[in-house]
Coordinates of C-alpha atoms in Angstrom, one line a residue:
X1 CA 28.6 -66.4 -1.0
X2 CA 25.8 -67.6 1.4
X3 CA 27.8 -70.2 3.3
X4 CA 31.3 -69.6 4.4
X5 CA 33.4 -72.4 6.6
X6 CA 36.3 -71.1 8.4
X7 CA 38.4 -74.5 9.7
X8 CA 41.2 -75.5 12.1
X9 CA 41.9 -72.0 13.7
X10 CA 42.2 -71.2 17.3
X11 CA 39.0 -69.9 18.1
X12 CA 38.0 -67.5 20.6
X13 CA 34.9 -67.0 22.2
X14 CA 33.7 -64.1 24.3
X15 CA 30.4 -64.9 26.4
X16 CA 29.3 -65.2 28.7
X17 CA 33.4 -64.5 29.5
X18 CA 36.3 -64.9 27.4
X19 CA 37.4 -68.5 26.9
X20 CA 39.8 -70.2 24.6
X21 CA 37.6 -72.8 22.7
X22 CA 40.9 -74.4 21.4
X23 CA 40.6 -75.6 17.3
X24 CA 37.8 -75.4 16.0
X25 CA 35.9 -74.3 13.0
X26 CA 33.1 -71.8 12.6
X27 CA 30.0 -71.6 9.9
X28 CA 28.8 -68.7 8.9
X29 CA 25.1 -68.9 7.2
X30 CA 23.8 -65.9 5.1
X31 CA 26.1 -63.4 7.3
X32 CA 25.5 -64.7 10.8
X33 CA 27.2 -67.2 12.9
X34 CA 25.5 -70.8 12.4
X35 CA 27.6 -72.6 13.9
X36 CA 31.1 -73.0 16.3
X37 CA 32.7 -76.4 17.2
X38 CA 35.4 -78.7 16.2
X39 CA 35.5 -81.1 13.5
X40 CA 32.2 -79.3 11.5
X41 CA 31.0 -81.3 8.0
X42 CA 31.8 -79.5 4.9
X43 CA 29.4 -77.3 3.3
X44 CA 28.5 -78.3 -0.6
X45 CA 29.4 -74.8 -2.1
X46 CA 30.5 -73.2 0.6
X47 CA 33.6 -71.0 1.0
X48 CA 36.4 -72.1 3.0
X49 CA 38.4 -70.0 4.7
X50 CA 41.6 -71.8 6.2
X51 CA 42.8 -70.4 9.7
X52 CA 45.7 -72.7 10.5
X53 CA 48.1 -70.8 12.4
X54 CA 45.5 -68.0 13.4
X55 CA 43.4 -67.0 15.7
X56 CA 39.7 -66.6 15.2
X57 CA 37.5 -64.2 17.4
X58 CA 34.7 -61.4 17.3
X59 CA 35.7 -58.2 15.4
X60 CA 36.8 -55.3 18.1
X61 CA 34.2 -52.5 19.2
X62 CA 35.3 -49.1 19.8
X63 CA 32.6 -47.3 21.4
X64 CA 33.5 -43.5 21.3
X65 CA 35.8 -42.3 18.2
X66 CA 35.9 -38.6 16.3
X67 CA 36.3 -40.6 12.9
X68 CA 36.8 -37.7 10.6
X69 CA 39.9 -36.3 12.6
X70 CA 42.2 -38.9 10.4
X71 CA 43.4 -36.1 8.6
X72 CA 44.3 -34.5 11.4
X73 CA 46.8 -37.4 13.1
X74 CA 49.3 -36.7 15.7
X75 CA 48.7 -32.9 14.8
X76 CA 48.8 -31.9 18.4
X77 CA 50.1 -35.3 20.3
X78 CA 51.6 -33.5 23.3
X79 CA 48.7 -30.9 24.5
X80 CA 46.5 -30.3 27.4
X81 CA 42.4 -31.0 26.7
X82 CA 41.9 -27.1 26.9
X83 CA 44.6 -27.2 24.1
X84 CA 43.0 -29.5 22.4
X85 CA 39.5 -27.9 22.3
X86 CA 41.6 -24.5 20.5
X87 CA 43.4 -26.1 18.6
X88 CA 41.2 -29.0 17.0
X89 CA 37.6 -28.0 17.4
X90 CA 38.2 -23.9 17.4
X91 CA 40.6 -24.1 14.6
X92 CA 40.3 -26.5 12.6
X93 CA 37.2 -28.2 12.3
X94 CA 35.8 -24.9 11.4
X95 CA 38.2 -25.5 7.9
X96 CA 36.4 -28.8 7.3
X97 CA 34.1 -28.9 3.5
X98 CA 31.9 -31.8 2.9
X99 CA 34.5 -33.4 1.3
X100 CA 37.1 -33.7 3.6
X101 CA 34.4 -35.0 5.9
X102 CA 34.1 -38.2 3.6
X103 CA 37.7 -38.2 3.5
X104 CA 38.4 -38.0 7.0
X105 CA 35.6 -40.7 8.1
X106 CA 36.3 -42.9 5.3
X107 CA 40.0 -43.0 6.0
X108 CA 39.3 -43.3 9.4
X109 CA 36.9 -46.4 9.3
X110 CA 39.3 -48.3 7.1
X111 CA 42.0 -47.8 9.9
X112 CA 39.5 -49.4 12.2
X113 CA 38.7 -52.5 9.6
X114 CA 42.8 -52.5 9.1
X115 CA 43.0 -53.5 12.8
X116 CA 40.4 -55.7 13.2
X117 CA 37.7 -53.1 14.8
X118 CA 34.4 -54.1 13.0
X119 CA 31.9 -52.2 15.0
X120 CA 32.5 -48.4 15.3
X121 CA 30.6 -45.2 17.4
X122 CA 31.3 -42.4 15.2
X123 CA 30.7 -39.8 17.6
X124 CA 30.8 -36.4 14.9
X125 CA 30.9 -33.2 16.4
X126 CA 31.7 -31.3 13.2
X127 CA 28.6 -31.2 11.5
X128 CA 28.7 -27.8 10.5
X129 CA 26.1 -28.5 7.6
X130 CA 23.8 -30.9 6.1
X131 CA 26.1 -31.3 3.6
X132 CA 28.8 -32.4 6.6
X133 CA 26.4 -34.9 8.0
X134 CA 25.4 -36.4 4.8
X135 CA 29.0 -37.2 3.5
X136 CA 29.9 -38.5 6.7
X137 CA 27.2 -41.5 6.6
X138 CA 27.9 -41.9 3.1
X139 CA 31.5 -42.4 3.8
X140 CA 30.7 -45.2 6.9
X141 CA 28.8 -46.6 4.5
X142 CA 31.3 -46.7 1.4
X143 CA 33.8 -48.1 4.2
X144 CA 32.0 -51.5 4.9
X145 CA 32.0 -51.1 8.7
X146 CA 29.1 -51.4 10.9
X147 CA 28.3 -48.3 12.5
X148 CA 26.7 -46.0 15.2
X149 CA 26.3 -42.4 13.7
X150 CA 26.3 -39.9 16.3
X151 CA 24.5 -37.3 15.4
X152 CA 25.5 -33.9 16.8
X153 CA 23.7 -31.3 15.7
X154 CA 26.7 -28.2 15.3
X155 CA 24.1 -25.5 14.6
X156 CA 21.3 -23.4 16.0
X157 CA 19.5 -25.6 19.1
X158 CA 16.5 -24.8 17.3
X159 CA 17.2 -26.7 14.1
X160 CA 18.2 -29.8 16.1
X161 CA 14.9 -31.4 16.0
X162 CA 14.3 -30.8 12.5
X163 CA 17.5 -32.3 11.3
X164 CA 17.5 -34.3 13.6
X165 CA 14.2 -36.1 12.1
X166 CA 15.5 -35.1 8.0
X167 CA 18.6 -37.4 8.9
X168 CA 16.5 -40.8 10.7
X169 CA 13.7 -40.3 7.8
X170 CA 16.5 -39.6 5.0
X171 CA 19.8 -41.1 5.7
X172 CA 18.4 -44.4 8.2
X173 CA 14.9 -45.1 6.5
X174 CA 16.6 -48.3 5.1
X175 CA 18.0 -51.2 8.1
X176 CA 21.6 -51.6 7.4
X177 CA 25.2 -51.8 8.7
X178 CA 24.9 -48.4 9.9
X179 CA 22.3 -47.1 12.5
X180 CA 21.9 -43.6 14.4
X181 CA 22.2 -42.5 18.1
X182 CA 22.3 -39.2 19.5
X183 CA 25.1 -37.6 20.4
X184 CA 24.4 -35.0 23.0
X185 CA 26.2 -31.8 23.8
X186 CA 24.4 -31.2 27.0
X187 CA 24.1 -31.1 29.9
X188 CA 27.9 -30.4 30.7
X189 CA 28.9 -28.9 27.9
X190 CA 26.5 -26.9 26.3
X191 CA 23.8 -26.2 29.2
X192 CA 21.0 -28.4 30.7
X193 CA 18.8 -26.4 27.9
X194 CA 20.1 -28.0 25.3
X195 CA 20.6 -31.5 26.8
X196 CA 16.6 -31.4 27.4
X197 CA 15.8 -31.0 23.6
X198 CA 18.8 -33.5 23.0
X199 CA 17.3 -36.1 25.5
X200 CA 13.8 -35.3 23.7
X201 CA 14.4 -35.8 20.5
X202 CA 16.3 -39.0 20.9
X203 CA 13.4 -40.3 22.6
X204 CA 11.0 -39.4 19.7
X205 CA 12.8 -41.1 17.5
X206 CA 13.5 -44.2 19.7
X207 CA 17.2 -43.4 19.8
X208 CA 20.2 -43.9 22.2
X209 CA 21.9 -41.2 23.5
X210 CA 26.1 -40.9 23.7
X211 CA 27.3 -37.8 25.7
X212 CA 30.6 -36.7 27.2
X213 CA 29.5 -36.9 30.9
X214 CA 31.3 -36.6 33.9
X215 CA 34.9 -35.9 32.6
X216 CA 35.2 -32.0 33.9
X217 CA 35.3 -32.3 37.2
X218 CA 33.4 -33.7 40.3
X219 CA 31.2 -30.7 40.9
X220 CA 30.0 -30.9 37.2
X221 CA 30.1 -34.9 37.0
X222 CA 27.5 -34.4 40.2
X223 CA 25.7 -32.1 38.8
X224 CA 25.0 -33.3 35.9
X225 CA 23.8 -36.9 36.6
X226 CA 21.5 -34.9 39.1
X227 CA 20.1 -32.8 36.4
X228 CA 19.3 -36.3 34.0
X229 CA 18.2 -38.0 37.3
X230 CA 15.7 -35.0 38.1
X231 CA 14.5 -34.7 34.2
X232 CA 14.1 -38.7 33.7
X233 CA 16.2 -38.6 30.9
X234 CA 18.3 -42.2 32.1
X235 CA 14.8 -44.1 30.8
X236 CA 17.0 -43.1 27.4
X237 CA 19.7 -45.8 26.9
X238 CA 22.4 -43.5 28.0
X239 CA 26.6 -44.3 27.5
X240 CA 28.8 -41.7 29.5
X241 CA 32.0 -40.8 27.8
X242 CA 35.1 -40.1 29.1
X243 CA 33.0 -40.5 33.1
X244 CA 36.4 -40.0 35.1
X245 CA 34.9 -37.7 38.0
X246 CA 31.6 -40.2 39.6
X247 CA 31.9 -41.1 43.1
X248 CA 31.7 -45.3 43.3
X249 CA 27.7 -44.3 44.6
X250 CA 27.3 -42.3 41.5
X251 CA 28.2 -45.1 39.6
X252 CA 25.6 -47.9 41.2
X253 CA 22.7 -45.1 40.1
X254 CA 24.3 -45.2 36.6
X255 CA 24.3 -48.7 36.7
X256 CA 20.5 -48.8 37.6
X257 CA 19.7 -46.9 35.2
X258 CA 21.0 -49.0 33.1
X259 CA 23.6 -46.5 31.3
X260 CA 26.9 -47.4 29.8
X261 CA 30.4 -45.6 30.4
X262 CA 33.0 -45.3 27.4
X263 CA 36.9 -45.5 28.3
X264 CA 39.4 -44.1 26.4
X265 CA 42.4 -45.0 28.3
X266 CA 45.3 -43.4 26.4
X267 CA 43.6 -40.4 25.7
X268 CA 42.2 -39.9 29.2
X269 CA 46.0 -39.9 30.7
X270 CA 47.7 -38.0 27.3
X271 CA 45.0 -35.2 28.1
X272 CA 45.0 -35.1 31.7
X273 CA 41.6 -35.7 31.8
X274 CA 41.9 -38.1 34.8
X275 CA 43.0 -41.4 35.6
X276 CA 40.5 -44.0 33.7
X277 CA 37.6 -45.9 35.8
X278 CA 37.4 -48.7 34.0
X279 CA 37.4 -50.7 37.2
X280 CA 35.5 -48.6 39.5
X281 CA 33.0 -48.5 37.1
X282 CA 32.9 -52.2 35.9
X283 CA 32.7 -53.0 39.8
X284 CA 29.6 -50.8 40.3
X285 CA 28.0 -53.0 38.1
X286 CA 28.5 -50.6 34.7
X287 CA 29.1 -52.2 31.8
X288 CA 32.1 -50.2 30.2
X289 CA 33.7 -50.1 26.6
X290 CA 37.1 -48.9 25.0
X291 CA 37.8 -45.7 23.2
X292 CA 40.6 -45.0 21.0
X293 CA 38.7 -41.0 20.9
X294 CA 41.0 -39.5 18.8
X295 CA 43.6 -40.1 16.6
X296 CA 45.3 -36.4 17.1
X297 CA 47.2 -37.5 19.9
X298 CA 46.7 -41.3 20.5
X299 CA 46.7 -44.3 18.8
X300 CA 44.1 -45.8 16.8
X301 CA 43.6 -49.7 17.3
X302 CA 42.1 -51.7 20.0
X303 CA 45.4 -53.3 21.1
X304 CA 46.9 -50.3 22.6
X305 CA 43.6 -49.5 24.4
X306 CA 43.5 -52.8 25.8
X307 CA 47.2 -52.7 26.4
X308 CA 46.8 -49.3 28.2
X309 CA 43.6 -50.1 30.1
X310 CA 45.2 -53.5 31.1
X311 CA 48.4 -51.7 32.4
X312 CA 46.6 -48.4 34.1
X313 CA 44.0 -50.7 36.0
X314 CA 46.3 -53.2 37.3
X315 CA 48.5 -50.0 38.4
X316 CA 46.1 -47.9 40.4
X317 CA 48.4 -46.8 43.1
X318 CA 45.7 -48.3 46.0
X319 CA 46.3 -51.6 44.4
X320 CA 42.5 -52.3 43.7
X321 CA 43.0 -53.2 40.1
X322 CA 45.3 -56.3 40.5
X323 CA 42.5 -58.3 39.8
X324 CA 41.8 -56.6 36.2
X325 CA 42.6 -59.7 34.0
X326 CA 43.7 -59.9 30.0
X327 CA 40.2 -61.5 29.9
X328 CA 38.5 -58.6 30.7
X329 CA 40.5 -56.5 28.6
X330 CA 39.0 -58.4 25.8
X331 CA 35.8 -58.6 27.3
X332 CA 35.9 -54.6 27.0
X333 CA 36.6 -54.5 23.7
X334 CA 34.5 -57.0 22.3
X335 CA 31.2 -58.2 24.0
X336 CA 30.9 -55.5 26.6
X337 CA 31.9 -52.8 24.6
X338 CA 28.9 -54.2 22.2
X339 CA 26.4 -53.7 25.1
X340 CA 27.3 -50.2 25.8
X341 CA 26.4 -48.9 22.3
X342 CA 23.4 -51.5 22.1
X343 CA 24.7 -54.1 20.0
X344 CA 25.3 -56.7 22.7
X345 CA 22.9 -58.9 20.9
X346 CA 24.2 -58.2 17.4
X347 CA 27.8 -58.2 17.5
X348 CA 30.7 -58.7 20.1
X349 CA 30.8 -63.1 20.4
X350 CA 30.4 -66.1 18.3
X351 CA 27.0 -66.6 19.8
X352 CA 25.0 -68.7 17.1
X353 CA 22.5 -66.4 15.2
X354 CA 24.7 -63.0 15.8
X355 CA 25.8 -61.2 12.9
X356 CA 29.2 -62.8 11.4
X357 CA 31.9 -60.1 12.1
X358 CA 34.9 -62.0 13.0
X359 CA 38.9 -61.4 12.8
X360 CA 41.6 -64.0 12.1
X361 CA 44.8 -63.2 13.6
X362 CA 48.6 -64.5 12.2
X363 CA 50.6 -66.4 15.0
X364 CA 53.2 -67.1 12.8
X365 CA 55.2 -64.1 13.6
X366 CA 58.3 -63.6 16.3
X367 CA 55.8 -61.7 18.3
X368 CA 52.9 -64.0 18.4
X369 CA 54.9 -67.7 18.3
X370 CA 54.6 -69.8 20.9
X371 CA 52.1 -67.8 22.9
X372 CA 50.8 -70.2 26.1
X373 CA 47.7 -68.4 26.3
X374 CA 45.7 -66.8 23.1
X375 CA 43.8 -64.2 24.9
X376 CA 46.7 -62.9 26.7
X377 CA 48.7 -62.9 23.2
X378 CA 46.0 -60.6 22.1
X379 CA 45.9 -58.5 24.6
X380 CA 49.8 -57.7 25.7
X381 CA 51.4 -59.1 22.4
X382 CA 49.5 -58.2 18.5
X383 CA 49.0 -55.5 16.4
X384 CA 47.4 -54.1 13.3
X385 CA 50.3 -56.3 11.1
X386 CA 48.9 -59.6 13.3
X387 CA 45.3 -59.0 11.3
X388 CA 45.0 -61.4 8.8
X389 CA 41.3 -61.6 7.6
X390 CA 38.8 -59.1 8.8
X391 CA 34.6 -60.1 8.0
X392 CA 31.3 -57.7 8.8
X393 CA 28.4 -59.5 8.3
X394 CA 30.1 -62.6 6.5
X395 CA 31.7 -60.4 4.2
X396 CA 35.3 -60.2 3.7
X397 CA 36.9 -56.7 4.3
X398 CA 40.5 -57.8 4.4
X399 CA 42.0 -60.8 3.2
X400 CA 45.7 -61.7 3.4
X401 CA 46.5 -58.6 5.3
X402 CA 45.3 -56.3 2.8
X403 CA 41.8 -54.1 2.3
X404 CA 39.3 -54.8 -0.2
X405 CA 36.8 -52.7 -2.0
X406 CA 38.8 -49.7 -2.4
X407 CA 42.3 -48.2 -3.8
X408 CA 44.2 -47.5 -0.6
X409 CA 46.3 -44.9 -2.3
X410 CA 43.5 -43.0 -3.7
X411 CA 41.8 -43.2 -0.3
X412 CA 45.0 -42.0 1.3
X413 CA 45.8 -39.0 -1.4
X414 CA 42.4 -37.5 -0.6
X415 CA 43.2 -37.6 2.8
X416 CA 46.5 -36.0 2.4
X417 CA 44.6 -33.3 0.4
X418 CA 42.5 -32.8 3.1
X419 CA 45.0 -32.4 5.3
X420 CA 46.7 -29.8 3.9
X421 CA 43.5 -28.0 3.5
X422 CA 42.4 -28.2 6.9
X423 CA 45.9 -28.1 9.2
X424 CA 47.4 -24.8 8.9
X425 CA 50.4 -22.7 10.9

């Protein structure tokens, strides 16, 4: 349906900061945001959605998440990170076909749509084949969720430009809900070599870059960024995952650069990858999104990430993080965590003309009643079960509480299958 009227909810808005608009309606136009305000005229037509009792506010971004490791949840959710490279990525990734590719990422993008995140980086280091990358799209696609592909190219360096260009020319020829970026193995951890062909390529095909930077230690964190700085590869649009190990100077050069850094609180601690910079890094002028990373040994919605960020920030141990607010835990995982992938001006607020990916929240619960503040109710008191009505691009994804589009239990069988397949000893 073209026009789509969703009255009397408690809307929330999310830029330039997060503010509680109070009841309002919102008008959705042809998959974009038209218009926001109390008291809007009826549409002849249109669809109307009533959010009495709920809250309405821009779908979740998670900016950094290994979507196909669904099958593999909670399989190691007490290890160290050098654990979880041998056991995960030595083991059993390698035990991954084409198939449980699609299962894994589609299961794993209808968790995200399930708890309200709308906008998803797919960072896939398991494209062992063609085959791999190719049911890995399809399945973001199937799913209904916008998208960021990473592309990580799993075999010989010398076949990364070449796929590299089959997958833009094959797979992304086409504008849709899903778009490409590359994501880099270098220079950290696979050699400055590499990182220069992964820098390249990205720029000849106009593409972002993700990389895991800065998350093994200050001497590599400063080498590194030294490396990119020295090779001009920061004129790239550049987001630094898990960047636990920059100086506060290192972070004002990432800022004027212009890069992005990607937090994954829970996973950060559970690892002992370091404690997370989400303030360090937001003070230096970095814009910085939330990660739920993996599902192996952390959760996979955006409330514990904001929980967790909220809590470890407002906890550092010099006290520096007492002014981290609710609002910026929301801020995170909405509109900033949009400009860190590059989709500030697509996604991530109710901004008039943006695309129309929204989530309406039940109040009427013992958890959510009576809540002072909306934004703080978000942030320290929902979940997945508070996620009433999920929309990407005007179209509705979840409706009372429950998916569309697809049999859950089939979805979930083939994931169990793949499970089994894949998880051994």
């Amino acid at each position: 349906m073209a026009s789509i009227l969703i009255k009397n909810g408690v809307v929330v808005d999310t830029e330039p900061e997060p503010v509680v608009l109070g009841r309002a309606d919102v008008r959705i136009e042809h998959g974009r945001i038209a218009d926001v305000g109390p008291g809007l005229a009826d549409v002849p037509g249109a669809e109307v959605i009533d959010a009495t009792g709920m809250i309405v506010l821009p779908g979740f971004v998670d900016t950094h998440r290994h979507t196909w490791q669904a099958a593999v949840r909670a399989v190691a959710p007490d290890i160290t990170f050098p654990e979880y490279l041998r056991r995960v990525l030595d083991e059993i990734a390698p035990r991954y076909r084409p198939r449980d590719m699609y299962a894994g990422t589609l299961a794993g993008a209808l968790e995200c749509l399930d708890s309200g995140i709308t906008t998803l980086l797919d960072w896939n280091h398991a494209q062992f084949s063609p085959g791999h990358t190719d049911a890995a799209v399809r399945a973001l696609h199937d799913s209904g969720i916008r998208a960021v592909f990473g592309y990580c190219q799993s075999g010989e360096p010398s076949d990364l430009r070449s796929q590299a260009h089959r997958v833009r020319e094959e797979l992304f020829a086409a504008p849709g809900l899903v778009t490409m970026v590359i994501a880099a193995l270098g220079p950290e951890i696979a050699g400055e070599k590499r990182a220069l062909e992964e820098w390249r390529v990205a720029a000849e095909l106009g593409l972002p870059v993700t990389a895991h930077l800065g998350g093994h230690g200050p001497d590599s964190a400063t080498r590194g960024l030294a490396f990119l700085e020295a090779n001009g590869l920061l004129d790239t649009p550049t987001t630094f995952v898990h960047a636990l190990h920059y100086t506060d100077e290192q972070f004002e050069r990432i800022a004027a650069a212009g890069g992005g850094v990607s937090v994954s609180p829970v996973d950060e601690m559970n690892l002992g990858l370091g404690y997370p910079i989400t303030g360090r890094a937001r003070a230096a002028g970095v814009p910085a999104g939330l990660s739920a990373d993996t599902v192996v040994c952390a959760p996979g919605d955006m409330f514990a990430q904001m929980r967790t960020a909220h809590l470890l920030e407002r906890g550092r141990p010099d006290g520096a993080g007492l002014g981290f607010t609710t609002r910026d835990a929301l801020r995170m995982a909405t509109i900033e965590g949009a400009r860190v992938i590059g989709l500030g001006d697509v996604v991530g607020s109710l901004r008039p003309g943006k695309q129309a990916d929204l989530v309406l929240m039940r109040t009427g619960t013992p958890g959510m009643a009576a809540a002072h503040d909306p934004i703080a109710a978000i942030v320290l008191n929902a979940d997945t079960a508070c996620v009433d009505t999920v929309l990407v691009a005007g179209r509705a994804v979840k409706r009372g509480g429950q998916l569309l589009r697809y049999d859950l239990a089939t979805v979930l069988t083939s994931l169990i299958e793949t499970a089994g397949t894949v998880v051994k000893g």
